JSON list of C-alpha atoms in Angstrom, two decimals:
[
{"chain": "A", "resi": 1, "resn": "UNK", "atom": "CA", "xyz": [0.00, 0.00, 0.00]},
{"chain": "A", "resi": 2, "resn": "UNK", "atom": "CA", "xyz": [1.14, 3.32, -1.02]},
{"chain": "A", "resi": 3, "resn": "UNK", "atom": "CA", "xyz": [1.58, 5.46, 2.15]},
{"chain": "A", "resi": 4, "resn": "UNK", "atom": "CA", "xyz": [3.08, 8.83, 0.77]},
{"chain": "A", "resi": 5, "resn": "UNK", "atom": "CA", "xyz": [-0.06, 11.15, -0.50]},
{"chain": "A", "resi": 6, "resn": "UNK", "atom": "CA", "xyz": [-3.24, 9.55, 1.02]},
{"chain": "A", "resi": 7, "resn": "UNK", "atom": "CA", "xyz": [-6.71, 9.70, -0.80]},
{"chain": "A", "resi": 8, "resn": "UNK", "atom": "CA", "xyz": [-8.66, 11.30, 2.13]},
{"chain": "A", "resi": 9, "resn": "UNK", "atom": "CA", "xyz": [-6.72, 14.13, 4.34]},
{"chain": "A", "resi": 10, "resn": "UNK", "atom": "CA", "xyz": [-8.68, 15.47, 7.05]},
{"chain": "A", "resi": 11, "resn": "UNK", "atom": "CA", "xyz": [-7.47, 17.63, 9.93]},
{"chain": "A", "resi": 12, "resn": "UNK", "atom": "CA", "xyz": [-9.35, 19.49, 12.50]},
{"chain": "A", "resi": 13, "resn": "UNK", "atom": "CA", "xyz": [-12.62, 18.90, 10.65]},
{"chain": "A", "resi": 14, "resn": "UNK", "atom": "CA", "xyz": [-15.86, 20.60, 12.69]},
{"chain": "A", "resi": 15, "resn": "UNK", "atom": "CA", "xyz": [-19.65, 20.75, 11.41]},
{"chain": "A", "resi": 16, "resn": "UNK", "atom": "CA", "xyz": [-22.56, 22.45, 12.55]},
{"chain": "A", "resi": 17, "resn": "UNK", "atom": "CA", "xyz": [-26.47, 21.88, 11.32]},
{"chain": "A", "resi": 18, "resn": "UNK", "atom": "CA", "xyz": [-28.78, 24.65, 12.18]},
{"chain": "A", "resi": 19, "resn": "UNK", "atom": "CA", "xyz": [-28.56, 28.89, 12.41]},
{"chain": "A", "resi": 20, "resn": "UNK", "atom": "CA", "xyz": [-28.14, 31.24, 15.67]},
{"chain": "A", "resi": 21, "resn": "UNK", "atom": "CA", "xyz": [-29.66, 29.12, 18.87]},
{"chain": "A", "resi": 22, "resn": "UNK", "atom": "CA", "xyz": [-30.45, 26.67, 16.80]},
{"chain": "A", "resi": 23, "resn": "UNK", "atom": "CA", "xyz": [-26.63, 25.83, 16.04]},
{"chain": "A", "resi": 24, "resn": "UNK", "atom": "CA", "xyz": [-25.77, 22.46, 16.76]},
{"chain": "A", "resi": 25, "resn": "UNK", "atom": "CA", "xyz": [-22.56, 20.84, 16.34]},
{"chain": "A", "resi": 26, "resn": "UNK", "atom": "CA", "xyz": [-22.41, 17.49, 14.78]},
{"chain": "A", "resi": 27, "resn": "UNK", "atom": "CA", "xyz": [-18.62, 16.70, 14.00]},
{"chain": "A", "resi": 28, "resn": "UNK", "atom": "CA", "xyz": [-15.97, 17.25, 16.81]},
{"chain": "A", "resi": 29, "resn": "UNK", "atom": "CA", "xyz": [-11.89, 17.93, 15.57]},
{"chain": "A", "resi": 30, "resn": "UNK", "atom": "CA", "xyz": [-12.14, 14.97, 13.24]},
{"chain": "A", "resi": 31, "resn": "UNK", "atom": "CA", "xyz": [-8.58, 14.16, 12.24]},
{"chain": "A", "resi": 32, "resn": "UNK", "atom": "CA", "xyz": [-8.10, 10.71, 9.32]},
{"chain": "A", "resi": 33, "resn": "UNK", "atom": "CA", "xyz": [-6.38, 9.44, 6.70]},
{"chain": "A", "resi": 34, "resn": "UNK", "atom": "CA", "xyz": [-7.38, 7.26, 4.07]},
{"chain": "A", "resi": 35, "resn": "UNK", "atom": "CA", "xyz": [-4.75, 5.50, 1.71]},
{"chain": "A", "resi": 36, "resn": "UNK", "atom": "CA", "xyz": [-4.58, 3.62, -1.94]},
{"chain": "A", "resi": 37, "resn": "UNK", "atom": "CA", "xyz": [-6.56, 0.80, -2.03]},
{"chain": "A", "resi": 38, "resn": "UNK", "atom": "CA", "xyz": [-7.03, 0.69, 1.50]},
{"chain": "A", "resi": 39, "resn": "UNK", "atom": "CA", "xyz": [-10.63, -0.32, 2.34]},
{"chain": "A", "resi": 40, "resn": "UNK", "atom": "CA", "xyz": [-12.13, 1.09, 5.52]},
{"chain": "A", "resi": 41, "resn": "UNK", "atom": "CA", "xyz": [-15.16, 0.08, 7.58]},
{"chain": "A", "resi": 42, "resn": "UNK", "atom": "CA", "xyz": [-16.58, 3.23, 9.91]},
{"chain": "A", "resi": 43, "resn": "UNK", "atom": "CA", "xyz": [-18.91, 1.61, 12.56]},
{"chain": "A", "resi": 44, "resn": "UNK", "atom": "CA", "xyz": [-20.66, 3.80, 15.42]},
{"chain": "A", "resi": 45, "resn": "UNK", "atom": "CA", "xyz": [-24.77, 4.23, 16.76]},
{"chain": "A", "resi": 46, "resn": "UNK", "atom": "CA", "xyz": [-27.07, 6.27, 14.75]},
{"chain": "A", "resi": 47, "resn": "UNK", "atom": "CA", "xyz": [-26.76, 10.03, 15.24]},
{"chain": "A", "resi": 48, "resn": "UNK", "atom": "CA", "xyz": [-22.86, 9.61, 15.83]},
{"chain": "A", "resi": 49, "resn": "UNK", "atom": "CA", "xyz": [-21.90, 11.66, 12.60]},
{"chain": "A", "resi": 50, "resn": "UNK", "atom": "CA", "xyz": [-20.85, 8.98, 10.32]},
{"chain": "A", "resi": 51, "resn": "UNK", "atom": "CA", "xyz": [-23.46, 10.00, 7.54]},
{"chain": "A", "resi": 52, "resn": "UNK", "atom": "CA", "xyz": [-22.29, 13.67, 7.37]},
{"chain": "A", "resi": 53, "resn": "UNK", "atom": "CA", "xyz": [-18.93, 12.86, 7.40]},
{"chain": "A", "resi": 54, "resn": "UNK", "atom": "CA", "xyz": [-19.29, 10.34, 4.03]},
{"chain": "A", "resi": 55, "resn": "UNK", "atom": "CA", "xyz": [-21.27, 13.38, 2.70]},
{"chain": "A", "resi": 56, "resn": "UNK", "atom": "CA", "xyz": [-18.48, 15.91, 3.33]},
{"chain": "A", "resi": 57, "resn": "UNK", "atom": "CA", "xyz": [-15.92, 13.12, 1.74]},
{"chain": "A", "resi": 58, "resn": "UNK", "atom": "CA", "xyz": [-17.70, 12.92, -0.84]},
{"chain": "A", "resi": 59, "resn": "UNK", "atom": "CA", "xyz": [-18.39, 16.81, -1.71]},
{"chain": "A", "resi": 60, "resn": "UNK", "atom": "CA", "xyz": [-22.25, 16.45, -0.90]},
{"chain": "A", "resi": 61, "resn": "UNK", "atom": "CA", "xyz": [-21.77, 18.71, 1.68]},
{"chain": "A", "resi": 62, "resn": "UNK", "atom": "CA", "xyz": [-19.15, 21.75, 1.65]},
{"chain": "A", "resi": 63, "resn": "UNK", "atom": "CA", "xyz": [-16.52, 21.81, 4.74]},
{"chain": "A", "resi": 64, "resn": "UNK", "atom": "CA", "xyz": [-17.41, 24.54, 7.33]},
{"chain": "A", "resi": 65, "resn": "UNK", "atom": "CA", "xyz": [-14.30, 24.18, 9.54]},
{"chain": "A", "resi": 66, "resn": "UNK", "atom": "CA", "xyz": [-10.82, 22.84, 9.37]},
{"chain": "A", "resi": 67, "resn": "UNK", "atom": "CA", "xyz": [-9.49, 21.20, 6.46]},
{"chain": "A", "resi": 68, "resn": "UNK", "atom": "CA", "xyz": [-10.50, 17.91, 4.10]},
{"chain": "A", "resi": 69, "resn": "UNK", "atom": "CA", "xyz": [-8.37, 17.13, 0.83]},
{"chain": "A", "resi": 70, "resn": "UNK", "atom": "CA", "xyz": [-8.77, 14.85, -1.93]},
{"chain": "A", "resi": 71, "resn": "UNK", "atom": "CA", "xyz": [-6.48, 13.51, -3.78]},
{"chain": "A", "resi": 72, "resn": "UNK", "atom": "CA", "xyz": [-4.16, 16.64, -2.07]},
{"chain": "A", "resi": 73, "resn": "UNK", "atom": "CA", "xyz": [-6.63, 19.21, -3.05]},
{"chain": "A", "resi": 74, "resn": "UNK", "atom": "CA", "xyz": [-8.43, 21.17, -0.44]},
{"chain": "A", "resi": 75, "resn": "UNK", "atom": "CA", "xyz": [-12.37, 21.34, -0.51]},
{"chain": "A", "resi": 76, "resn": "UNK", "atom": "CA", "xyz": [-12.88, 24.07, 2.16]},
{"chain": "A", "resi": 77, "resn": "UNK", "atom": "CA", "xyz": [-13.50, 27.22, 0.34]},
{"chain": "A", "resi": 78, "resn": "UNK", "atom": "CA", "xyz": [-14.22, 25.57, -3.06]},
{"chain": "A", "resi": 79, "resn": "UNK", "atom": "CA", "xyz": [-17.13, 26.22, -5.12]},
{"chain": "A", "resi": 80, "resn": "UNK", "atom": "CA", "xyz": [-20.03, 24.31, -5.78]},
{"chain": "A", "resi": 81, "resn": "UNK", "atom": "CA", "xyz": [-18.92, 23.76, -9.37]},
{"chain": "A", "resi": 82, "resn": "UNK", "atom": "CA", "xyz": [-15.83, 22.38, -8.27]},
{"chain": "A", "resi": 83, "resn": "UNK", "atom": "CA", "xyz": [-17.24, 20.02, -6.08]},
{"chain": "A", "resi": 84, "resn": "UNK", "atom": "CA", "xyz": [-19.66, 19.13, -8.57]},
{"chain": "A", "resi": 85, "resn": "UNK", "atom": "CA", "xyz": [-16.09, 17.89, -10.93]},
{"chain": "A", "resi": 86, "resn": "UNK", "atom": "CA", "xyz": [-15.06, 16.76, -7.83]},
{"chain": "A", "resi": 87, "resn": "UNK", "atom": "CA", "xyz": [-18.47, 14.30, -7.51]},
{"chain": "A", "resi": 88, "resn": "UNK", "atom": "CA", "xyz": [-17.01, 12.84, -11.10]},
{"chain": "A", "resi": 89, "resn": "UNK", "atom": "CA", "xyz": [-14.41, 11.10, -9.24]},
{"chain": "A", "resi": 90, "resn": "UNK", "atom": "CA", "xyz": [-16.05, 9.57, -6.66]},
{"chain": "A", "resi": 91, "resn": "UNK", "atom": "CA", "xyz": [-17.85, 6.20, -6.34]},
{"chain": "A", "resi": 92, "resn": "UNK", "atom": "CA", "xyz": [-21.42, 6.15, -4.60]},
{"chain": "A", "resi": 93, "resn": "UNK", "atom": "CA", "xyz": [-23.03, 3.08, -3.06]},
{"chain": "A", "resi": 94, "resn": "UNK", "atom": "CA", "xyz": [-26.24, 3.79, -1.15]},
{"chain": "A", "resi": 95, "resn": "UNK", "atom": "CA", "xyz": [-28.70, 1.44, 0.92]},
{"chain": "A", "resi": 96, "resn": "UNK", "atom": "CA", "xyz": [-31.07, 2.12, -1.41]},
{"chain": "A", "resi": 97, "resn": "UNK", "atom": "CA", "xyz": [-29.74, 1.03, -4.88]},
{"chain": "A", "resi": 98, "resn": "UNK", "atom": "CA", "xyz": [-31.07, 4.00, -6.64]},
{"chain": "A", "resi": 99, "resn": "UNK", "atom": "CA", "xyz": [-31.64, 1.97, -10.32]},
{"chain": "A", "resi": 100, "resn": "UNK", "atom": "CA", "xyz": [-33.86, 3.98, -12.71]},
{"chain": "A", "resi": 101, "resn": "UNK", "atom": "CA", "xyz": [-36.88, 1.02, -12.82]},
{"chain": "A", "resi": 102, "resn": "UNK", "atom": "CA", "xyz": [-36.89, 1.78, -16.32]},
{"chain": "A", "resi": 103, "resn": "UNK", "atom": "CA", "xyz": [-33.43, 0.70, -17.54]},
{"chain": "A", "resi": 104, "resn": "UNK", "atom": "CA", "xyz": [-31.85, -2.57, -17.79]},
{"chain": "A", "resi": 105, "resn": "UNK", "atom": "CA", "xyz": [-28.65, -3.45, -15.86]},
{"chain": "A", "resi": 106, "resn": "UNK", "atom": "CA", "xyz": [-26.62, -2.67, -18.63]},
{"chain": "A", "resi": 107, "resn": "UNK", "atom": "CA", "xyz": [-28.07, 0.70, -19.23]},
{"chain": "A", "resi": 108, "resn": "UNK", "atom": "CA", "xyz": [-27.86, 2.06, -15.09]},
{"chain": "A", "resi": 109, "resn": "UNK", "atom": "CA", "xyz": [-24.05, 1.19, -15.45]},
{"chain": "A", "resi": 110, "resn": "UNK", "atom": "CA", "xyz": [-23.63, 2.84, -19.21]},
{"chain": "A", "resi": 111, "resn": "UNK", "atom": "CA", "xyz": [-24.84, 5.92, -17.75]},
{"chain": "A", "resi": 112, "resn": "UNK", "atom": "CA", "xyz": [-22.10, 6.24, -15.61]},
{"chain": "A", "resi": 113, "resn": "UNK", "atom": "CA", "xyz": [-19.84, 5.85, -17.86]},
{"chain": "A", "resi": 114, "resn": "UNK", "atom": "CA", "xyz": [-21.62, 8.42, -20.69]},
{"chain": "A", "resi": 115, "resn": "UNK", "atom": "CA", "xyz": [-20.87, 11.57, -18.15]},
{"chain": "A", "resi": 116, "resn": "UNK", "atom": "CA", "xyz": [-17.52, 11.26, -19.70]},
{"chain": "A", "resi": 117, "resn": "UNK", "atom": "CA", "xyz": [-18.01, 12.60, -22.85]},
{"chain": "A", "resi": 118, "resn": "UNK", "atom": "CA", "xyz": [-14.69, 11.47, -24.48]},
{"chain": "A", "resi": 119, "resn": "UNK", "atom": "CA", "xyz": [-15.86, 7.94, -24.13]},
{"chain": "A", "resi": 120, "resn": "UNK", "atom": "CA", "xyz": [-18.04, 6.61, -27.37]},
{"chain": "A", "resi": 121, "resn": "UNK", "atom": "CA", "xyz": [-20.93, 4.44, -26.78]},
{"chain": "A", "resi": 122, "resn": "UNK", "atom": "CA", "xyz": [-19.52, 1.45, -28.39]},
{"chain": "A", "resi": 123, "resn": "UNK", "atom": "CA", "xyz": [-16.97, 1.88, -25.58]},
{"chain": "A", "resi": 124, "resn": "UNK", "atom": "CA", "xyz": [-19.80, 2.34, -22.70]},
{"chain": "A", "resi": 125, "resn": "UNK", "atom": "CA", "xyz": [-21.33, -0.44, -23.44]},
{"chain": "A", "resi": 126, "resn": "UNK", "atom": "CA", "xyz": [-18.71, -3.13, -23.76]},
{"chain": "A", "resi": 127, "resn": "UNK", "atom": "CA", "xyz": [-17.19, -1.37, -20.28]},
{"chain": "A", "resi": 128, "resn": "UNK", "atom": "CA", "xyz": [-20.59, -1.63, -18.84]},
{"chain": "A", "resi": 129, "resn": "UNK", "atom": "CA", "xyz": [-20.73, -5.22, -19.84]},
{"chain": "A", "resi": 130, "resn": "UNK", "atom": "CA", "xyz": [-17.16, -6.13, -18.74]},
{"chain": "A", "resi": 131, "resn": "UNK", "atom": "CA", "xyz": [-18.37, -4.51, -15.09]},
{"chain": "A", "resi": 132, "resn": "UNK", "atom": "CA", "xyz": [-21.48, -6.90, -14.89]},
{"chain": "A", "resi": 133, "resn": "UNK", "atom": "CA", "xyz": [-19.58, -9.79, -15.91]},
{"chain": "A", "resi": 134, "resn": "UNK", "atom": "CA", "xyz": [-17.09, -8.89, -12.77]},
{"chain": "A", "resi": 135, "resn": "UNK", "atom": "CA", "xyz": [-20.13, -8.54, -10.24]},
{"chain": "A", "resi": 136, "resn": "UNK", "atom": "CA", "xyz": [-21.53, -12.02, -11.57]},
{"chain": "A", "resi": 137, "resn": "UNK", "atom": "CA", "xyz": [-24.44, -11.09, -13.66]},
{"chain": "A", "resi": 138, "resn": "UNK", "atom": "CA", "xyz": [-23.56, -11.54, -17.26]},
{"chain": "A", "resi": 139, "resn": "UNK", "atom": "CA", "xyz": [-26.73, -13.42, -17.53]},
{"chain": "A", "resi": 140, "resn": "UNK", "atom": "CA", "xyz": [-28.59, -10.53, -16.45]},
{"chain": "A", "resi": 141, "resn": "UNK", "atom": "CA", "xyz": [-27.03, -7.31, -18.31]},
{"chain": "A", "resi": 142, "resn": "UNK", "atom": "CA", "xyz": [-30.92, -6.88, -20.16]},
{"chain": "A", "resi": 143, "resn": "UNK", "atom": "CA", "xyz": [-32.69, -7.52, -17.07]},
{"chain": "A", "resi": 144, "resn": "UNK", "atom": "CA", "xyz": [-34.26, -4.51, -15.62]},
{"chain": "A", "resi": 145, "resn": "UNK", "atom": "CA", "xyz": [-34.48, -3.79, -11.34]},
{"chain": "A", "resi": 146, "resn": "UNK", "atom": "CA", "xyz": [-38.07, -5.06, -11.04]},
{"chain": "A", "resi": 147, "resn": "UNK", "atom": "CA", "xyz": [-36.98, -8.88, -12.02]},
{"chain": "A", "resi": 148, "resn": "UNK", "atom": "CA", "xyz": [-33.93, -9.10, -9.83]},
{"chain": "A", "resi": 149, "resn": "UNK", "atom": "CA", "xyz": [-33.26, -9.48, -6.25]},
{"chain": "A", "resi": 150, "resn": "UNK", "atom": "CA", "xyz": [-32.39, -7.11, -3.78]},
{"chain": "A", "resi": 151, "resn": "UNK", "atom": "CA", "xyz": [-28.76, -8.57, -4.15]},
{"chain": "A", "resi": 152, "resn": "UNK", "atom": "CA", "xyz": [-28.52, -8.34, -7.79]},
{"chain": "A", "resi": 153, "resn": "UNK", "atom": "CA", "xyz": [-29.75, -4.69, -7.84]},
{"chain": "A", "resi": 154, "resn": "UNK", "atom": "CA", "xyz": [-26.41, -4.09, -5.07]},
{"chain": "A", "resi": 155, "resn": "UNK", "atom": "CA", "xyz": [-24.66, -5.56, -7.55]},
{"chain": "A", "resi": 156, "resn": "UNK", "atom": "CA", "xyz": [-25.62, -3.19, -10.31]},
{"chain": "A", "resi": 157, "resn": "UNK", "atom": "CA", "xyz": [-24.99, -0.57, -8.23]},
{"chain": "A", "resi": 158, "resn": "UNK", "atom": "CA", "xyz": [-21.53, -1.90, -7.30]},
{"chain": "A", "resi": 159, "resn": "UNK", "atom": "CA", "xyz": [-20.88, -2.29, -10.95]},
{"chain": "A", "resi": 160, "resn": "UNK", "atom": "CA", "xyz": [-21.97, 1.50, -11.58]},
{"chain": "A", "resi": 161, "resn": "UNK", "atom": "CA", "xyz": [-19.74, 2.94, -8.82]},
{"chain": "A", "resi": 162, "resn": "UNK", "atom": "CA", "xyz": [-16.75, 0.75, -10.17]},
{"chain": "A", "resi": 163, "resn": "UNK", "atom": "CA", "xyz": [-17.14, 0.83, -14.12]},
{"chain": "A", "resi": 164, "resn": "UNK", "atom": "CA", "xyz": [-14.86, 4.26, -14.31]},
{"chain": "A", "resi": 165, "resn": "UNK", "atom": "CA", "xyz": [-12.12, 2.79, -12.07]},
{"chain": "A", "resi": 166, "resn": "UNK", "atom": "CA", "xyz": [-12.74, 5.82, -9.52]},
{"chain": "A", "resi": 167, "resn": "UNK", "atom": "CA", "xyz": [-9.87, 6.52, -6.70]},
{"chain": "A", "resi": 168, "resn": "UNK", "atom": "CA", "xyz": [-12.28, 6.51, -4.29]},
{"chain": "A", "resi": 169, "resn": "UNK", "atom": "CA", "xyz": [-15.53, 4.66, -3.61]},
{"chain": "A", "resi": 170, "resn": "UNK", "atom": "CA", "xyz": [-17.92, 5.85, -0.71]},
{"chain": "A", "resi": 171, "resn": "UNK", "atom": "CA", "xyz": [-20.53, 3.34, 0.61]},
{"chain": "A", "resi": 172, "resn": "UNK", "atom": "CA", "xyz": [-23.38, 3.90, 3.19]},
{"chain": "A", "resi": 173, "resn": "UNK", "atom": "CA", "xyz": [-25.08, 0.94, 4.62]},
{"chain": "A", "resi": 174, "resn": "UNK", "atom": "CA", "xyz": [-24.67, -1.25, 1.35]},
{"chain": "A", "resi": 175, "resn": "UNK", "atom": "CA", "xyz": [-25.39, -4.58, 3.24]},
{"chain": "A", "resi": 176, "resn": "UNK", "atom": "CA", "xyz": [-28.86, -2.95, 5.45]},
{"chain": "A", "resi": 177, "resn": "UNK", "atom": "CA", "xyz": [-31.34, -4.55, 3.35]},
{"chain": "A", "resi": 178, "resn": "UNK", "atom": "CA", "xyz": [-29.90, -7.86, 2.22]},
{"chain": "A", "resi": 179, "resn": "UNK", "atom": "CA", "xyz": [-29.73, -11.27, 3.73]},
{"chain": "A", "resi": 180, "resn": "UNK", "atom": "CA", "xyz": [-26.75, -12.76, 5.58]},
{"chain": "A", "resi": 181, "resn": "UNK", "atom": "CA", "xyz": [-25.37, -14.58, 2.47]},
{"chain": "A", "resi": 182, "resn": "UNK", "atom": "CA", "xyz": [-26.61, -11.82, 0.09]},
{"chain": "A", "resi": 183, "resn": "UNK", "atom": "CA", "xyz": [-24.70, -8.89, 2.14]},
{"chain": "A", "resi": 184, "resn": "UNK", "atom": "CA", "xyz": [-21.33, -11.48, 2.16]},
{"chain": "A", "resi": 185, "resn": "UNK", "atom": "CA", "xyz": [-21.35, -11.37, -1.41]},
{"chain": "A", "resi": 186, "resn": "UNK", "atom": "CA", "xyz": [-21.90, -7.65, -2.08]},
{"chain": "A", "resi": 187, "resn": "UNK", "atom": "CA", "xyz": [-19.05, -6.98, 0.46]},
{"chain": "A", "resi": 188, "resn": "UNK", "atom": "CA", "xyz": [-16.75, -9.34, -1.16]},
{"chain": "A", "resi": 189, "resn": "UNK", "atom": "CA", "xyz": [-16.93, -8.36, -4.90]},
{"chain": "A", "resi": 190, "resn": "UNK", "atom": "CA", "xyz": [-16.15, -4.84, -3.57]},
{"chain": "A", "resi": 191, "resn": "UNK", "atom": "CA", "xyz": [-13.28, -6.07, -2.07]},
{"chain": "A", "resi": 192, "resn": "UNK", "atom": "CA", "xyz": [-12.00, -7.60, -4.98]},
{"chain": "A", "resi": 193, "resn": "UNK", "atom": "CA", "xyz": [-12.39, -5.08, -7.20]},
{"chain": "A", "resi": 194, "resn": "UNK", "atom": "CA", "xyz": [-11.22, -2.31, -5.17]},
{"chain": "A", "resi": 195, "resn": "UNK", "atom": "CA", "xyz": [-7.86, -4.47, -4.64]},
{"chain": "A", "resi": 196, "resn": "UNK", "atom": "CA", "xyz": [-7.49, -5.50, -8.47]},
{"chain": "A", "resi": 197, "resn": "UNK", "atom": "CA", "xyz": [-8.16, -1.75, -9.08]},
{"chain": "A", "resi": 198, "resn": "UNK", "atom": "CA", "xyz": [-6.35, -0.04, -6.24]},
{"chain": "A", "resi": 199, "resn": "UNK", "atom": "CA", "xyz": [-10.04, 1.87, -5.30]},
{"chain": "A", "resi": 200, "resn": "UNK", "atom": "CA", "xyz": [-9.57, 2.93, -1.90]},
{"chain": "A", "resi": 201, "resn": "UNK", "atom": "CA", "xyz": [-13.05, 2.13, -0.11]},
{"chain": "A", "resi": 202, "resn": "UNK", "atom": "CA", "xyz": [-15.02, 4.10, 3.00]},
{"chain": "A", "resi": 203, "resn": "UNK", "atom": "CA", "xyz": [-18.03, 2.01, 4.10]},
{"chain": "A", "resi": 204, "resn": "UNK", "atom": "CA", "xyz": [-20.28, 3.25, 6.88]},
{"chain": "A", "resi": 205, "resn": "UNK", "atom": "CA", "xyz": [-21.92, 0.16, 8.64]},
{"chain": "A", "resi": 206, "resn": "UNK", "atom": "CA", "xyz": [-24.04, -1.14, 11.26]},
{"chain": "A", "resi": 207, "resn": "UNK", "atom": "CA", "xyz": [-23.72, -4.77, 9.98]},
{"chain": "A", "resi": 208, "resn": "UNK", "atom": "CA", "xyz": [-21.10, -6.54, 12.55]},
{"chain": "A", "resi": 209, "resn": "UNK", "atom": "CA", "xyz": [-20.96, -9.80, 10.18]},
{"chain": "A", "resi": 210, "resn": "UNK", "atom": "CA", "xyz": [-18.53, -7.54, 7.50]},
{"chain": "A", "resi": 211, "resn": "UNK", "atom": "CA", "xyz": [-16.11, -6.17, 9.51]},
{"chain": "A", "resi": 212, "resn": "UNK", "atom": "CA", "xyz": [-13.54, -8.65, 9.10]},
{"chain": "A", "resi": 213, "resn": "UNK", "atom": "CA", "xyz": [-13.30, -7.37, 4.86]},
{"chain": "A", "resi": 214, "resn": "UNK", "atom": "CA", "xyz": [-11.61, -3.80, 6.54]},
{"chain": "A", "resi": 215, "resn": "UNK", "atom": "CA", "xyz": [-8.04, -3.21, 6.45]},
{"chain": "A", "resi": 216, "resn": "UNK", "atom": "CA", "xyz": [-9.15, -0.53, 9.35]},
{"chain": "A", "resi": 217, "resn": "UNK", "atom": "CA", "xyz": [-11.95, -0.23, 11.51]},
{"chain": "A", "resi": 218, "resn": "UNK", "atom": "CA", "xyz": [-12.62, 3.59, 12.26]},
{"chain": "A", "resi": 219, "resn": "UNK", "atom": "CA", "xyz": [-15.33, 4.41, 15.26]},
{"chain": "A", "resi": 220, "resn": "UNK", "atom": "CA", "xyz": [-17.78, 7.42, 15.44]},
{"chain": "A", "resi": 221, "resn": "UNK", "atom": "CA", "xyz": [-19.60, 8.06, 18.81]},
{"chain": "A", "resi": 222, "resn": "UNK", "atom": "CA", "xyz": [-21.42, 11.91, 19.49]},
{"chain": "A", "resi": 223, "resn": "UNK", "atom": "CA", "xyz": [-19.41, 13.26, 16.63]},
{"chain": "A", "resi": 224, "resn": "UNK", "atom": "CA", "xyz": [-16.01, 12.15, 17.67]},
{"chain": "A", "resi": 225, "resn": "UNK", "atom": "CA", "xyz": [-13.64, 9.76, 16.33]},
{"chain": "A", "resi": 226, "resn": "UNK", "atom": "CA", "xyz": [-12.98, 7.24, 19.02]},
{"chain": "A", "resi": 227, "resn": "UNK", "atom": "CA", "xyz": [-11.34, 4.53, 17.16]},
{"chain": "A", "resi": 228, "resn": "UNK", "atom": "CA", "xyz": [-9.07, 4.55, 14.32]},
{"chain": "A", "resi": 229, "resn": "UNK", "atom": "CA", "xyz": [-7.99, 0.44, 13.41]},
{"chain": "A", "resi": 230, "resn": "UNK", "atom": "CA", "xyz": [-8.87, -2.73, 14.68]},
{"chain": "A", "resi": 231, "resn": "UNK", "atom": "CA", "xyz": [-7.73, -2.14, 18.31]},
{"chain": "A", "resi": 232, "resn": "UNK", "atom": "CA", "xyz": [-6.35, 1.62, 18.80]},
{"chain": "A", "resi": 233, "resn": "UNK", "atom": "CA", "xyz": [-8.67, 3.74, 21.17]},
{"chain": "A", "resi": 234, "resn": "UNK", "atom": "CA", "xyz": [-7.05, 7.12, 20.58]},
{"chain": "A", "resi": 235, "resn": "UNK", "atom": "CA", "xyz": [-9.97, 8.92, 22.29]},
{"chain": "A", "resi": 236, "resn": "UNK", "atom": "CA", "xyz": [-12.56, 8.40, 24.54]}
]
């Protein structure tokens, strides 16, 4: 693993929601680093924080206080447009799968690939095809969401986060609605293909049975990061 410039930088990272006495704050001095093809599991309780700071990795939100980087370039102070370019590097994995009902497989993960405009469409497709075969469903490519299982449709949206080879992949609660054996498999063909293609992973979790995929477990409780690897408290 490549240790010199890391993929996430964040130092002294604070976040408030609300205005005047309504100001809360929801992220305390969060300090991380996030390498190459390093994949990293954040656990914590609901309300710790974990959800705003994926959004603030992943330029949904803009950075209030302190300092993030990606890829060694500072979001706080950037414009929306520039997080917006910023977006076009970035992987996205939700709960929900978020397939437009109205496209087959193969056409959810070409559209990923089409926002590059330098790409033809003869080249979207056989990319988009190539990604489904790696996720296990080159039986299904003309299937669309409605006649697939709640596994398959992860899949598709594993294959549309992956198909542009993006440095970074951000996941939030990919395993929630699947079965045991279902979630096992979703978590394992990202792991695969983020180590064949150096993707460095963040995956925000409740499910305990998936841990043991991270190359670092990080821990969120009331806004603060109290655990950073598999057995380092460095706050409490």
């Amino acid at each position: 693993m490549n240790k010199k410039e890391p993929v996430i930088a964040i130092k002294n990272l604070n976040h408030y929601y609300g205005k005047g006495t309504l100001k809360k704050q929801i992220l305390f001095d969060i300090n991380l680093e996030i390498y190459s093809g390093e994949i990293v599991i954040m656990t914590g309780p609901s309300g710790s924080g974990k959800t705003t700071l994926l959004s603030l990795i992943g330029g949904l939100r803009s950075v209030q206080e302190g300092s993030l980087k990606f890829l060694g370039e500072e979001l706080f102070g950037v414009s929306q447009n520039k997080l917006v370019q910023m977006r076009r590097s970035i992987g996205y994995i939700f709960q929900a799968h978020n397939l437009l009902g109205f496209l087959t497989a193969k056409q959810n993960v070409q559209m990923a690939v089409e926002l590059n405009d330098r790409i033809s469409q003869a080249e979207a497709v056989a990319k988009s095809e190539m990604m489904l075969r790696a996720v296990g469903l080159e039986e299904r490519v003309n299937y669309y969401p409605d006649n697939l299982s709640g596994g398959q449709k992860q899949r598709i949206a594993i294959a549309r986060a992956l198909v542009n080879r993006p440095p970074l992949v951000l996941a939030d609660e990919p395993t929630a609605a699947l079965d045991k054996q279902s979630g096992r498999d979703v978590v394992e063909i990202m792991q695969s293909l983020a180590k064949n293609q150096g993707t460095t992973i963040l995956l925000v979790t409740h499910d305990n049975r998936i841990l043991d995929i991270a190359d670092r477990i990080v821990e969120m409780e009331d806004g603060l990061l109290t655990r950073n690897s598999s057995n380092t408290v460095i706050q409490s």
